[in-house]
Amino acid sequence: MSSTAAPESHTPTAEAAAAASPPKVETPWRRFFSEFAESRLALIGLIVFTIIALIAIFAPWIAPQNPYDLAQLDILDGRMEPGTRNGMDTFTYWLGTDDQGRDMLSGIMYGLRISLTVGVGSAIIACAVGASLGMLAAYAGGRTDSILMRLVDLQLSFPSILAALMILAFLGKGVMNVVLALVIVEWAYYARTVRGTALVERRREYIEAAQCLALPTWRVIFRHLLPNCMPPLIVVGTMQIARAIALEATLSFLGLGVPITEPSLGLLISNGYEYMLSGKYWISFYPGIALLVTIVSINLMGDQLRDVLNPRLKK
């Protein structure tokens, strides 16, 4: 009798299965986030800033009191210590009250809305204006470059706080006026940064190819030149947001920022400054802590963004 041998069964091993599976494609976004996550401080800054942004966005729904509504304020509750119940015995002033009877916790939540709106809004507008002028100066060259860069030098020769004070002394108080003043004092930083990058990029082959195809100037600048100038813009923009928030707080502290009916963090700090010596520390202390944490969290993210987006700084 002839016996037939059973076919040999092959069980795929883990190595064979791994070799057969296609390798994961590392996208630029995945590589960016993996490099950004290498810094624990940057992750802490991102988490803290996200929490702060969410608090500012949902402040009308989570704040115990609307500090902008005069009908909800009671002057008899002014300068209450932290942990005191309000006069109606409906909620607790966990962080105390200011001299107007405004709940400090609610004031900080709403003040973050003003500070972030002014900081992010002015940074976006200043970035758009400065980046456009910087790329135009680098691409056009000649007299256009000279005129625009002299304007940048003139702008940067003035201290930012002094220029903003002069502008607001002419325009008056108001959120939009503060944003406009910050745009005027910030656009030059973006223009100089973009011009330096664009001068290098405009000598690349892809720009020469676009010019040989007789593409419109605006398309060459915004479709081909701008995307390659974005990494330094992102870094500068992040730093400028923190700078704008600090500058707005300084202006409001000096009395030339937002109106008293819509207090920002700087105005809340200013309201309690005169009571510091009398022991009413919480009126200025807690808004100051909120401002410090916001600026530090943004700077932590900006430092890591600079390291990730600048190849020269990578180890």
Tab-separated table of C-alpha atoms in Angstrom:
chain	number	residue	atom	x	y	z
A	1	MET	CA	0.000	0.000	0.000
A	2	SER	CA	1.230	3.437	-0.852
A	3	SER	CA	0.617	6.044	1.772
A	4	THR	CA	0.081	9.631	0.748
A	5	ALA	CA	1.737	12.249	2.932
A	6	ALA	CA	-0.490	14.968	4.344
A	7	PRO	CA	0.313	18.411	3.035
A	8	GLU	CA	2.535	20.374	5.350
A	9	SER	CA	0.679	23.208	6.988
A	10	HIS	CA	2.426	26.520	7.233
A	11	THR	CA	1.483	28.772	10.167
A	12	PRO	CA	2.442	32.379	9.488
A	13	THR	CA	4.660	33.741	12.195
A	14	ALA	CA	4.406	37.194	13.676
A	15	GLU	CA	7.476	38.290	11.728
A	16	ALA	CA	5.984	37.125	8.455
A	17	ALA	CA	2.691	38.845	9.187
A	18	ALA	CA	4.492	42.043	10.054
A	19	ALA	CA	6.531	41.802	6.877
A	20	ALA	CA	3.420	41.200	4.805
A	21	SER	CA	1.494	44.131	6.274
A	22	PRO	CA	2.186	47.413	4.570
A	23	PRO	CA	4.253	49.853	6.628
A	24	LYS	CA	2.470	52.777	8.204
A	25	VAL	CA	2.940	55.960	6.271
A	26	GLU	CA	4.143	58.757	8.519
A	27	THR	CA	2.256	61.846	7.455
A	28	PRO	CA	3.717	65.323	8.043
A	29	TRP	CA	1.047	66.055	10.645
A	30	ARG	CA	1.808	62.828	12.530
A	31	ARG	CA	5.520	63.556	12.443
A	32	PHE	CA	4.879	67.115	13.634
A	33	PHE	CA	2.775	66.018	16.609
A	34	SER	CA	5.244	63.283	17.545
A	35	GLU	CA	8.093	65.801	17.616
A	36	PHE	CA	5.962	68.338	19.487
A	37	ALA	CA	5.028	65.722	22.102
A	38	GLU	CA	8.703	65.101	22.887
A	39	SER	CA	8.583	68.087	25.237
A	40	ARG	CA	6.514	67.490	28.368
A	41	LEU	CA	6.490	71.202	29.115
A	42	ALA	CA	4.982	71.899	25.700
A	43	LEU	CA	2.282	69.284	26.300
A	44	ILE	CA	1.526	70.812	29.698
A	45	GLY	CA	1.314	74.223	28.046
A	46	LEU	CA	-1.031	72.885	25.374
A	47	ILE	CA	-3.306	71.220	27.945
A	48	VAL	CA	-3.392	74.305	30.174
A	49	PHE	CA	-4.071	76.659	27.280
A	50	THR	CA	-6.827	74.368	25.985
A	51	ILE	CA	-8.495	74.424	29.397
A	52	ILE	CA	-8.180	78.211	29.550
A	53	ALA	CA	-9.647	78.591	26.062
A	54	LEU	CA	-12.581	76.311	26.929
A	55	ILE	CA	-13.244	78.266	30.126
A	56	ALA	CA	-13.243	81.509	28.149
A	57	ILE	CA	-15.557	80.122	25.467
A	58	PHE	CA	-18.099	78.634	27.868
A	59	ALA	CA	-17.875	81.382	30.492
A	60	PRO	CA	-21.516	82.530	30.014
A	61	TRP	CA	-22.705	79.019	30.889
A	62	ILE	CA	-20.319	78.041	33.690
A	63	ALA	CA	-19.648	81.350	35.461
A	64	PRO	CA	-21.665	81.839	38.677
A	65	GLN	CA	-22.337	85.469	37.770
A	66	ASN	CA	-22.337	87.749	34.746
A	67	PRO	CA	-19.885	90.461	35.869
A	68	TYR	CA	-20.935	92.691	32.971
A	69	ASP	CA	-24.583	92.794	34.105
A	70	LEU	CA	-24.937	95.624	36.619
A	71	ALA	CA	-28.266	94.191	37.798
A	72	GLN	CA	-26.403	91.161	39.206
A	73	LEU	CA	-23.879	93.240	41.148
A	74	ASP	CA	-24.389	94.354	44.725
A	75	ILE	CA	-22.101	97.056	46.054
A	76	LEU	CA	-22.746	95.764	49.582
A	77	ASP	CA	-20.877	92.571	48.588
A	78	GLY	CA	-17.779	94.560	47.694
A	79	ARG	CA	-14.366	93.281	48.812
A	80	MET	CA	-15.733	90.033	50.239
A	81	GLU	CA	-13.050	87.519	51.256
A	82	PRO	CA	-12.648	84.242	49.323
A	83	GLY	CA	-15.110	81.572	50.402
A	84	THR	CA	-17.847	83.996	51.516
A	85	ARG	CA	-21.474	83.408	50.567
A	86	ASN	CA	-23.166	86.142	48.572
A	87	GLY	CA	-25.972	88.244	49.949
A	88	MET	CA	-28.712	86.156	48.345
A	89	ASP	CA	-27.039	82.989	49.680
A	90	THR	CA	-27.228	81.419	46.200
A	91	PHE	CA	-23.533	80.757	45.544
A	92	THR	CA	-20.124	81.212	47.141
A	93	TYR	CA	-17.534	83.802	46.190
A	94	TRP	CA	-14.737	81.238	45.961
A	95	LEU	CA	-12.169	83.889	44.976
A	96	GLY	CA	-13.818	86.802	46.756
A	97	THR	CA	-15.204	89.984	45.192
A	98	ASP	CA	-13.771	93.281	43.998
A	99	ASP	CA	-14.770	96.776	45.122
A	100	GLN	CA	-17.873	96.673	42.879
A	101	GLY	CA	-19.179	93.433	44.352
A	102	ARG	CA	-18.134	91.522	41.238
A	103	ASP	CA	-17.413	87.813	41.722
A	104	MET	CA	-13.712	87.417	41.016
A	105	LEU	CA	-14.058	83.897	39.620
A	106	SER	CA	-16.675	85.072	37.126
A	107	GLY	CA	-14.653	88.192	36.377
A	108	ILE	CA	-11.589	86.086	35.549
A	109	MET	CA	-13.617	83.790	33.281
A	110	TYR	CA	-15.055	86.726	31.359
A	111	GLY	CA	-11.755	88.581	31.480
A	112	LEU	CA	-10.084	85.649	29.743
A	113	ARG	CA	-12.570	86.084	26.885
A	114	ILE	CA	-11.484	89.695	26.400
A	115	SER	CA	-7.769	88.931	26.736
A	116	LEU	CA	-7.836	85.973	24.315
A	117	THR	CA	-10.050	87.823	21.843
A	118	VAL	CA	-7.714	90.803	21.798
A	119	GLY	CA	-4.554	88.676	21.704
A	120	VAL	CA	-5.623	86.164	19.048
A	121	GLY	CA	-7.584	88.698	16.983
A	122	SER	CA	-4.778	91.259	16.835
A	123	ALA	CA	-2.203	88.545	16.063
A	124	ILE	CA	-4.247	87.187	13.130
A	125	ILE	CA	-4.856	90.617	11.602
A	126	ALA	CA	-1.274	91.761	12.163
A	127	CYS	CA	-0.004	88.502	10.656
A	128	ALA	CA	-2.148	88.966	7.544
A	129	VAL	CA	-1.011	92.566	7.053
A	130	GLY	CA	2.639	92.036	7.929
A	131	ALA	CA	3.027	88.803	5.957
A	132	SER	CA	1.486	90.348	2.833
A	133	LEU	CA	3.748	93.403	2.997
A	134	GLY	CA	6.808	91.316	3.805
A	135	MET	CA	6.300	88.972	0.856
A	136	LEU	CA	5.569	91.927	-1.435
A	137	ALA	CA	8.807	93.605	-0.365
A	138	ALA	CA	10.864	90.443	-0.902
A	139	TYR	CA	9.257	89.565	-4.229
A	140	ALA	CA	9.236	93.053	-5.749
A	141	GLY	CA	12.582	94.222	-4.410
A	142	GLY	CA	14.061	97.552	-5.419
A	143	ARG	CA	12.299	100.722	-4.325
A	144	THR	CA	9.255	98.843	-2.986
A	145	ASP	CA	11.457	96.783	-0.691
A	146	SER	CA	13.346	99.862	0.495
A	147	ILE	CA	10.194	101.861	1.302
A	148	LEU	CA	8.466	99.024	3.141
A	149	MET	CA	11.550	98.102	5.148
A	150	ARG	CA	12.095	101.743	6.166
A	151	LEU	CA	8.545	101.745	7.473
A	152	VAL	CA	9.317	98.557	9.387
A	153	ASP	CA	12.468	100.090	10.853
A	154	LEU	CA	10.530	103.205	11.835
A	155	GLN	CA	7.838	101.110	13.508
A	156	LEU	CA	10.322	98.946	15.403
A	157	SER	CA	12.252	101.997	16.607
A	158	PHE	CA	9.330	102.992	18.849
A	159	PRO	CA	8.655	101.062	22.074
A	160	SER	CA	5.464	99.070	21.583
A	161	ILE	CA	3.834	100.216	24.815
A	162	LEU	CA	4.544	103.878	24.031
A	163	ALA	CA	3.155	103.607	20.508
A	164	ALA	CA	0.039	101.794	21.751
A	165	LEU	CA	-0.530	104.417	24.449
A	166	MET	CA	-0.314	107.219	21.881
A	167	ILE	CA	-2.753	105.470	19.560
A	168	LEU	CA	-5.289	104.741	22.304
A	169	ALA	CA	-4.986	108.276	23.654
A	170	PHE	CA	-6.193	109.403	20.221
A	171	LEU	CA	-8.761	106.643	19.558
A	172	GLY	CA	-10.112	106.183	23.087
A	173	LYS	CA	-11.058	103.052	25.009
A	174	GLY	CA	-12.709	99.995	23.483
A	175	VAL	CA	-11.945	96.421	22.515
A	176	MET	CA	-11.765	97.187	18.794
A	177	ASN	CA	-9.528	100.196	19.406
A	178	VAL	CA	-7.165	98.046	21.465
A	179	VAL	CA	-7.061	95.447	18.683
A	180	LEU	CA	-6.328	98.173	16.118
A	181	ALA	CA	-3.562	99.637	18.281
A	182	LEU	CA	-1.945	96.230	18.726
A	183	VAL	CA	-2.132	95.523	14.999
A	184	ILE	CA	-0.346	98.801	14.279
A	185	VAL	CA	2.476	98.018	16.720
A	186	GLU	CA	2.802	94.309	15.778
A	187	TRP	CA	2.622	94.070	11.984
A	188	ALA	CA	6.294	95.013	11.544
A	189	TYR	CA	7.499	91.857	13.350
A	190	TYR	CA	5.644	89.662	10.861
A	191	ALA	CA	6.801	91.728	7.883
A	192	ARG	CA	10.483	91.451	8.801
A	193	THR	CA	10.219	87.723	9.558
A	194	VAL	CA	8.438	86.898	6.297
A	195	ARG	CA	10.732	89.075	4.216
A	196	GLY	CA	13.818	87.250	5.488
A	197	THR	CA	12.320	83.866	4.637
A	198	ALA	CA	10.858	85.009	1.319
A	199	LEU	CA	14.215	86.387	0.132
A	200	VAL	CA	15.611	82.863	0.407
A	201	GLU	CA	12.576	81.127	-1.089
A	202	ARG	CA	12.234	83.422	-4.115
A	203	ARG	CA	15.562	82.099	-5.431
A	204	ARG	CA	14.286	78.512	-5.423
A	205	GLU	CA	13.600	76.622	-8.615
A	206	TYR	CA	9.854	76.365	-8.070
A	207	ILE	CA	9.541	80.180	-7.987
A	208	GLU	CA	11.554	80.467	-11.203
A	209	ALA	CA	9.359	77.808	-12.788
A	210	ALA	CA	6.211	79.703	-11.765
A	211	GLN	CA	7.615	82.896	-13.229
A	212	CYS	CA	8.496	81.126	-16.480
A	213	LEU	CA	4.860	79.992	-16.742
A	214	ALA	CA	3.842	83.669	-16.606
A	215	LEU	CA	1.617	83.114	-13.568
A	216	PRO	CA	0.063	86.214	-11.988
A	217	THR	CA	2.140	87.841	-9.273
A	218	TRP	CA	-0.530	87.366	-6.620
A	219	ARG	CA	-0.694	83.641	-7.385
A	220	VAL	CA	3.077	83.215	-7.163
A	221	ILE	CA	3.142	85.054	-3.831
A	222	PHE	CA	0.131	83.522	-2.091
A	223	ARG	CA	0.028	80.075	-3.726
A	224	HIS	CA	3.711	79.213	-3.910
A	225	LEU	CA	5.707	81.621	-1.730
A	226	LEU	CA	3.412	81.964	1.297
A	227	PRO	CA	3.105	78.221	2.185
A	228	ASN	CA	6.888	77.944	2.451
A	229	CYS	CA	7.015	80.970	4.774
A	230	MET	CA	4.471	79.531	7.211
A	231	PRO	CA	6.804	77.781	9.738
A	232	PRO	CA	8.474	80.987	10.998
A	233	LEU	CA	5.104	82.753	10.855
A	234	ILE	CA	3.549	80.146	13.157
A	235	VAL	CA	6.367	80.532	15.672
A	236	VAL	CA	6.288	84.333	15.625
A	237	GLY	CA	2.483	84.325	15.740
A	238	THR	CA	2.440	82.158	18.847
A	239	MET	CA	4.877	84.428	20.638
A	240	GLN	CA	3.022	87.538	19.524
A	241	ILE	CA	-0.263	86.236	20.946
A	242	ALA	CA	1.322	86.031	24.391
A	243	ARG	CA	2.901	89.443	23.865
A	244	ALA	CA	-0.410	90.970	22.774
A	245	ILE	CA	-2.199	89.570	25.833
A	246	ALA	CA	0.454	91.043	28.120
A	247	LEU	CA	0.378	94.361	26.257
A	248	GLU	CA	-3.418	94.578	26.475
A	249	ALA	CA	-3.246	93.868	30.196
A	250	THR	CA	-0.703	96.666	30.600
A	251	LEU	CA	-2.865	99.113	28.658
A	252	SER	CA	-5.955	98.197	30.659
A	253	PHE	CA	-3.977	98.469	33.894
A	254	LEU	CA	-2.998	102.007	32.905
A	255	GLY	CA	-6.631	102.864	32.150
A	256	LEU	CA	-6.412	103.110	28.349
A	257	GLY	CA	-7.571	99.627	27.397
A	258	VAL	CA	-11.013	98.092	27.568
A	259	PRO	CA	-13.910	100.005	29.208
A	260	ILE	CA	-14.677	99.475	32.878
A	261	THR	CA	-18.004	97.831	32.031
A	262	GLU	CA	-16.164	94.964	30.252
A	263	PRO	CA	-13.103	94.301	32.425
A	264	SER	CA	-10.212	92.238	31.146
A	265	LEU	CA	-7.561	90.634	33.326
A	266	GLY	CA	-5.470	93.798	33.262
A	267	LEU	CA	-8.364	95.951	34.427
A	268	LEU	CA	-9.218	93.476	37.186
A	269	ILE	CA	-5.621	93.694	38.413
A	270	SER	CA	-5.819	97.480	38.304
A	271	ASN	CA	-9.054	97.529	40.296
A	272	GLY	CA	-7.424	95.828	43.271
A	273	TYR	CA	-4.037	97.518	43.149
A	274	GLU	CA	-4.956	100.225	45.671
A	275	TYR	CA	-6.308	97.639	48.123
A	276	MET	CA	-3.153	95.522	48.264
A	277	LEU	CA	-1.708	97.368	51.274
A	278	SER	CA	-4.973	96.992	53.191
A	279	GLY	CA	-4.862	93.187	52.915
A	280	LYS	CA	-7.389	92.773	50.077
A	281	TYR	CA	-4.842	90.829	48.063
A	282	TRP	CA	-7.284	88.617	46.160
A	283	ILE	CA	-8.657	91.411	43.963
A	284	SER	CA	-5.359	91.687	42.075
A	285	PHE	CA	-3.687	88.397	42.961
A	286	TYR	CA	-6.020	85.898	41.289
A	287	PRO	CA	-6.390	87.801	37.981
A	288	GLY	CA	-2.600	88.173	37.965
A	289	ILE	CA	-2.167	84.414	38.414
A	290	ALA	CA	-4.622	83.763	35.564
A	291	LEU	CA	-2.731	86.177	33.302
A	292	LEU	CA	0.631	84.633	34.224
A	293	VAL	CA	-0.555	81.063	33.600
A	294	THR	CA	-2.036	82.032	30.225
A	295	ILE	CA	1.137	83.744	28.991
A	296	VAL	CA	3.445	81.002	30.286
A	297	SER	CA	1.368	78.237	28.644
A	298	ILE	CA	1.513	80.019	25.290
A	299	ASN	CA	5.261	80.588	25.591
A	300	LEU	CA	5.849	76.914	26.415
A	301	MET	CA	4.066	75.925	23.211
A	302	GLY	CA	5.917	78.577	21.238
A	303	ASP	CA	9.335	77.383	22.401
A	304	GLN	CA	8.631	73.833	21.263
A	305	LEU	CA	7.118	75.015	17.976
A	306	ARG	CA	10.318	76.938	17.322
A	307	ASP	CA	12.398	73.804	17.921
A	308	VAL	CA	10.160	71.600	15.762
A	309	LEU	CA	9.732	73.970	12.820
A	310	ASN	CA	13.374	75.133	12.709
A	311	PRO	CA	15.545	72.321	11.287
A	312	ARG	CA	18.723	74.023	12.515
A	313	LEU	CA	17.627	73.586	16.132
A	314	LYS	CA	16.914	69.850	15.827
A	315	LYS	CA	19.482	67.587	17.385
